[in-house]
Short mmCIF file of C-alpha atoms in Angstrom, two decimals:
data_model
loop_
_atom_site.label_atom_id
_atom_site.label_comp_id
_atom_site.label_asym_id
_atom_site.label_seq_id
_atom_site.Cartn_x
_atom_site.Cartn_y
_atom_site.Cartn_z
CA MET A 1 0.84 44.71 7.14
CA THR A 2 -1.08 47.41 5.25
CA ASP A 3 -0.64 51.10 4.54
CA ALA A 4 -3.46 51.80 7.01
CA ALA A 5 -1.39 50.66 10.00
CA PRO A 6 -1.14 53.24 12.81
CA GLY A 7 2.14 54.86 13.61
CA PRO A 8 4.10 58.09 13.73
CA THR A 9 4.01 60.68 10.97
CA ALA A 10 6.89 61.14 8.53
CA GLU A 11 7.74 64.44 10.23
CA LYS A 12 8.11 62.79 13.64
CA LEU A 13 10.32 60.06 12.17
CA TYR A 14 12.85 62.57 10.80
CA LEU A 15 14.93 63.18 13.94
CA PRO A 16 15.09 59.57 15.26
CA LEU A 17 15.90 58.30 11.76
CA ALA A 18 18.70 60.86 11.43
CA ARG A 19 20.22 59.55 14.66
CA LEU A 20 19.69 55.92 13.65
CA LEU A 21 21.22 56.35 10.19
CA ARG A 22 24.26 58.42 11.19
CA PRO A 23 26.52 55.47 12.18
CA LEU A 24 25.36 53.57 9.09
CA VAL A 25 26.26 56.51 6.85
CA ARG A 26 29.67 56.68 8.57
CA LEU A 27 30.15 52.96 7.86
CA CYS A 28 29.09 53.39 4.22
CA ILE A 29 31.57 56.22 3.66
CA ARG A 30 34.43 54.28 5.26
CA ALA A 31 33.57 51.20 3.17
CA GLY A 32 33.47 53.23 -0.04
CA MET A 33 29.72 52.97 -0.64
CA THR A 34 28.72 56.23 -2.32
CA PHE A 35 25.47 58.12 -1.89
CA PRO A 36 24.16 57.13 -5.35
CA ALA A 37 24.85 53.44 -4.58
CA LEU A 38 22.99 53.68 -1.27
CA CYS A 39 20.12 55.49 -3.00
CA GLN A 40 19.84 52.67 -5.51
CA LEU A 41 19.69 50.11 -2.69
CA LEU A 42 16.99 52.12 -0.89
CA ARG A 43 15.03 52.48 -4.12
CA GLU A 44 15.06 48.71 -4.62
CA LEU A 45 14.05 48.09 -0.99
CA TYR A 46 11.23 50.65 -1.11
CA VAL A 47 9.76 48.89 -4.12
CA ASN A 48 10.30 45.42 -2.64
CA VAL A 49 8.71 46.29 0.73
CA ALA A 50 5.76 48.08 -0.86
CA GLU A 51 5.21 45.19 -3.27
CA TYR A 52 5.15 42.42 -0.67
CA ASP A 53 4.44 43.96 2.75
CA PHE A 54 1.70 46.38 1.68
CA ALA A 55 -0.29 44.23 -0.73
CA LEU A 56 -4.05 44.36 -0.24
CA PRO A 57 -5.73 40.99 0.53
CA GLY A 58 -7.21 39.41 -2.56
CA LYS A 59 -5.89 42.09 -4.93
CA GLU A 60 -2.92 42.10 -7.28
CA GLN A 61 -0.29 44.65 -6.33
CA THR A 62 0.05 47.03 -9.28
CA ASP A 63 2.90 49.26 -10.39
CA SER A 64 0.65 52.26 -9.90
CA ARG A 65 -0.07 51.43 -6.27
CA VAL A 66 3.59 50.72 -5.51
CA SER A 67 4.43 54.06 -7.11
CA LEU A 68 1.81 55.77 -4.95
CA LEU A 69 3.15 54.19 -1.76
CA THR A 70 6.81 54.89 -2.47
CA GLY A 71 6.89 58.09 -4.51
CA ILE A 72 9.00 56.30 -7.14
CA HIS A 73 8.03 56.77 -10.80
CA ARG A 74 5.85 53.97 -12.20
CA LYS A 75 8.31 53.10 -14.99
CA GLU A 76 11.09 52.77 -12.42
CA VAL A 77 8.82 50.62 -10.25
CA SER A 78 8.15 48.28 -13.18
CA ARG A 79 11.90 47.90 -13.77
CA LEU A 80 12.74 47.26 -10.10
CA ARG A 81 9.97 44.88 -9.05
CA GLY A 82 11.52 41.58 -8.01
CA ALA A 83 15.01 43.08 -7.74
CA GLY A 84 15.14 43.39 -3.92
CA ALA A 85 18.33 42.52 -2.06
CA PRO A 86 18.63 38.87 -0.81
CA VAL A 87 18.16 39.85 2.84
CA ASN A 88 17.86 36.27 4.13
CA ALA A 89 20.90 34.72 2.44
CA VAL A 90 23.18 32.95 4.94
CA PRO A 91 26.77 32.17 3.88
CA ALA A 92 27.43 28.44 4.32
CA ALA A 93 30.50 28.98 6.51
CA VAL A 94 28.53 31.29 8.81
CA SER A 95 25.71 28.77 9.23
CA ARG A 96 28.16 25.94 9.95
CA THR A 97 30.25 27.95 12.42
CA GLY A 98 27.20 29.19 14.30
CA ALA A 99 25.71 25.72 14.59
CA ILE A 100 28.93 24.15 15.90
CA ILE A 101 29.55 26.91 18.46
CA ALA A 102 25.92 26.80 19.59
CA ARG A 103 26.23 23.06 20.27
CA TRP A 104 29.56 23.56 22.08
CA LEU A 105 27.93 26.17 24.32
CA GLY A 106 24.55 24.49 24.64
CA SER A 107 25.02 20.73 24.90
CA PRO A 108 25.75 19.32 28.38
CA ARG A 109 28.14 16.85 26.75
CA PHE A 110 30.46 19.66 25.69
CA CYS A 111 30.06 21.90 28.78
CA ASP A 112 31.17 21.61 32.40
CA ALA A 113 28.85 21.60 35.42
CA ALA A 114 28.72 25.42 35.42
CA GLY A 115 27.75 25.51 31.74
CA ALA A 116 31.13 26.73 30.44
CA PRO A 117 32.43 25.18 27.18
CA LEU A 118 34.89 22.38 27.87
CA PRO A 119 38.41 22.37 26.42
CA LEU A 120 38.26 19.50 23.91
CA PRO A 121 40.97 17.09 22.76
CA ARG A 122 41.23 16.75 19.00
CA ASN A 123 39.89 13.20 19.26
CA ALA A 124 39.22 10.89 22.16
CA ASP A 125 38.81 7.23 22.89
CA GLY A 126 35.89 5.81 24.81
CA SER A 127 33.15 8.07 26.16
CA SER A 128 35.09 11.35 26.44
CA PRO A 129 33.90 14.23 24.22
CA SER A 130 36.24 15.55 21.53
CA PHE A 131 36.43 18.29 18.93
CA GLU A 132 36.07 15.71 16.18
CA GLU A 133 32.84 14.44 17.75
CA LEU A 134 31.55 18.01 18.16
CA VAL A 135 32.04 18.92 14.50
CA SER A 136 30.76 15.56 13.23
CA SER A 137 27.60 15.89 15.33
CA VAL A 138 26.69 19.04 13.36
CA THR A 139 28.02 18.38 9.85
CA ARG A 140 29.80 15.68 7.88
CA ASP A 141 30.29 17.89 4.84
CA VAL A 142 33.64 19.18 6.10
CA ARG A 143 36.45 17.47 7.99
CA PRO A 144 36.98 18.47 11.66
CA ARG A 145 40.64 19.21 10.88
CA ALA A 146 39.59 21.71 8.21
CA VAL A 147 37.27 23.43 10.69
CA LEU A 148 40.05 23.51 13.29
CA ASP A 149 42.56 25.03 10.86
CA GLU A 150 40.04 27.69 9.83
CA TRP A 151 39.14 28.54 13.43
CA LEU A 152 42.77 28.71 14.53
CA ASP A 153 43.49 31.12 11.69
CA ARG A 154 40.53 33.30 12.72
CA ARG A 155 41.35 32.92 16.43
CA VAL A 156 37.95 31.43 17.21
CA VAL A 157 39.81 28.75 19.18
CA THR A 158 43.24 28.36 20.76
CA ILE A 159 45.34 25.36 21.77
CA ASP A 160 46.16 25.06 25.48
CA PRO A 161 49.34 23.48 26.97
CA LYS A 162 47.57 20.10 27.14
CA ASP A 163 46.93 20.23 23.38
CA ARG A 164 43.20 20.77 23.93
CA ILE A 165 41.07 23.06 21.78
CA VAL A 166 39.66 26.00 23.73
CA LEU A 167 36.81 28.24 22.58
CA ALA A 168 38.00 31.86 22.55
CA GLU A 169 36.16 35.15 22.94
CA ALA A 170 36.52 35.61 19.18
CA ALA A 171 33.74 33.02 18.86
CA PHE A 172 31.37 35.77 19.99
CA ILE A 173 33.14 38.68 18.26
CA PRO A 174 33.96 37.66 14.66
CA GLN A 175 37.04 39.20 13.04
CA HIS A 176 36.68 42.52 11.24
CA GLY A 177 35.62 42.38 7.62
CA ASP A 178 34.81 38.69 7.27
CA ASP A 179 31.54 37.26 6.02
CA GLU A 180 30.43 36.17 9.48
CA LYS A 181 30.73 39.62 11.04
CA LEU A 182 28.92 41.29 8.14
CA TYR A 183 26.16 38.66 8.19
CA TYR A 184 25.44 39.13 11.89
CA PHE A 185 25.71 42.90 11.46
CA GLY A 186 22.80 42.75 9.03
CA ARG A 187 20.76 40.09 10.79
CA ASN A 188 21.02 41.38 14.34
CA LEU A 189 20.47 45.03 13.46
CA HIS A 190 17.50 43.99 11.33
CA ASP A 191 15.88 42.14 14.22
CA HIS A 192 16.61 44.92 16.72
CA VAL A 193 15.17 47.60 14.43
CA ALA A 194 12.24 45.35 13.46
CA ALA A 195 11.33 44.82 17.14
CA ALA A 196 11.58 48.55 17.88
CA ALA A 197 9.56 49.46 14.77
CA GLU A 198 6.77 47.03 15.71
CA ASN A 199 6.67 48.59 19.18
CA VAL A 200 6.42 52.10 17.69
CA LEU A 201 3.49 50.87 15.58
CA GLY A 202 1.79 49.66 18.75
CA SER A 203 1.98 45.91 18.18
CA LYS A 204 0.72 43.83 21.12
CA PRO A 205 2.32 42.31 23.03
CA ALA A 206 5.34 44.57 22.71
CA PHE A 207 8.76 43.05 22.08
CA VAL A 208 11.41 43.46 24.78
CA GLU A 209 13.57 46.36 23.58
CA ARG A 210 15.04 48.12 26.61
CA SER A 211 18.32 49.59 27.77
CA VAL A 212 19.98 51.03 30.87
CA HIS A 213 21.94 54.21 30.17
CA TYR A 214 23.89 56.82 32.14
CA ASP A 215 25.49 60.01 30.85
CA GLY A 216 28.10 62.32 32.35
CA LEU A 217 30.38 59.50 33.50
CA SER A 218 34.14 59.41 33.93
CA ALA A 219 36.09 57.33 31.44
CA GLU A 220 37.02 54.92 34.24
CA LEU A 221 33.43 54.29 35.31
CA ALA A 222 32.25 53.94 31.70
CA GLU A 223 34.92 51.27 31.10
CA LYS A 224 34.01 49.49 34.34
CA LEU A 225 30.31 49.42 33.49
CA GLU A 226 31.09 48.18 29.98
CA ALA A 227 33.21 45.33 31.32
CA ARG A 228 30.55 44.31 33.86
CA SER A 229 27.73 44.48 31.32
CA ARG A 230 29.76 42.33 28.90
CA GLU A 231 30.19 39.74 31.64
CA LEU A 232 26.48 39.64 32.54
CA ALA A 233 25.40 39.66 28.89
CA LEU A 234 27.60 36.68 28.08
CA GLU A 235 26.21 34.76 31.05
CA MET A 236 22.65 35.44 29.89
CA LEU A 237 23.33 34.44 26.29
CA GLN A 238 25.05 31.22 27.31
CA ARG A 239 22.18 30.29 29.62
CA ILE A 240 19.42 30.95 27.09
CA ASN A 241 21.42 29.07 24.45
CA ARG A 242 21.59 26.00 26.69
CA GLU A 243 17.85 26.14 27.33
CA ALA A 244 17.06 26.66 23.64
CA HIS A 245 19.40 23.83 22.61
CA ALA A 246 17.69 21.44 25.03
CA ALA A 247 14.20 22.51 23.93
CA CYS A 248 15.04 22.02 20.24
CA GLU A 249 15.82 18.36 20.90
CA THR A 250 12.08 17.66 21.38
CA ASP A 251 10.53 20.44 19.28
CA ARG A 252 8.44 19.27 16.30
CA GLY A 253 9.86 22.05 14.11
CA GLY A 254 8.06 24.65 12.02
CA GLU A 255 8.34 27.93 10.14
CA HIS A 256 9.12 30.31 12.99
CA ARG A 257 12.43 31.80 14.09
CA TRP A 258 13.56 33.47 17.32
CA ASN A 259 16.48 35.77 18.13
CA CYS A 260 17.61 37.04 21.52
CA GLY A 261 20.40 39.61 21.43
CA VAL A 262 22.14 42.18 23.56
CA TYR A 263 24.29 45.21 22.86
CA VAL A 264 26.72 47.29 24.92
CA PHE A 265 28.08 50.66 23.79
CA ARG A 266 30.08 53.55 25.23
CA GLU A 267 31.63 56.68 23.76
CA ARG A 268 32.91 60.11 24.73
CA ASP A 269 29.89 62.41 24.63
CA GLY A 270 30.37 66.11 25.15
CA ARG A 271 26.67 66.94 25.39
CA ALA A 272 25.54 68.59 28.62
CA GLY A 273 22.83 67.14 30.79
CA ASP A 274 22.06 63.77 32.28
CA GLU A 275 19.57 61.38 30.69
CA SER A 276 20.39 58.57 33.08
CA GLY A 277 17.91 55.80 33.63
CA GLN A 278 16.08 53.11 31.73
CA ALA A 279 14.35 53.35 28.38
#
């Protein structure tokens, strides 16, 4: 990426950025992050992005050029270079949980004929799958019982009347405030915004970044559409996870990553007019 890339002007970005940032500002205020703290984070990120994403081929990126790109004083640039936030750090518990759940949802051994995750006994004799086998197939750094106790506490799983371990909806909606929810908040919003930003810049081929939206609805219909879209979204994510899991078994591996996500949102909106359709 260079500073010569095509795209919208700063003036045209003002209104969409205001709408994009409003829920993030609301979250910051509720979490106790003050405006000066957010400004400091943005200052570090401006310098970090300018330093690495806008370097000219074959030339050393200088403090003066970073200052020119960002509008931040050269002495401040010199102090901040290399101080960017660790945007790719993955908490160990998050990585482990995601890998185990992905296998439970993606491996035919741990799913029924329709692709739904099987209720699993704690351990099993013979050829039957078990929770112990599931966890051990992903990691041997932690005991299956420790994983089970953690997941029961977080309501990721429940125990049915037959003493089998059942994957709960909480596996897809982490509990408020924990490391997992905050990690996916950052990662998924990053990828969604990154895809949309590349499309605005005219990258080819464009990433899929679409939505279906209707305004002026009754509360009852909005709730019904939300419930139905949740159902269809979950079906899609489970199917693509199974296909990705199977494909990874024979993939040679490399340096690329892929993310497929979906979002559903509704709120009371008093604005007049109908912007129904697809965008």
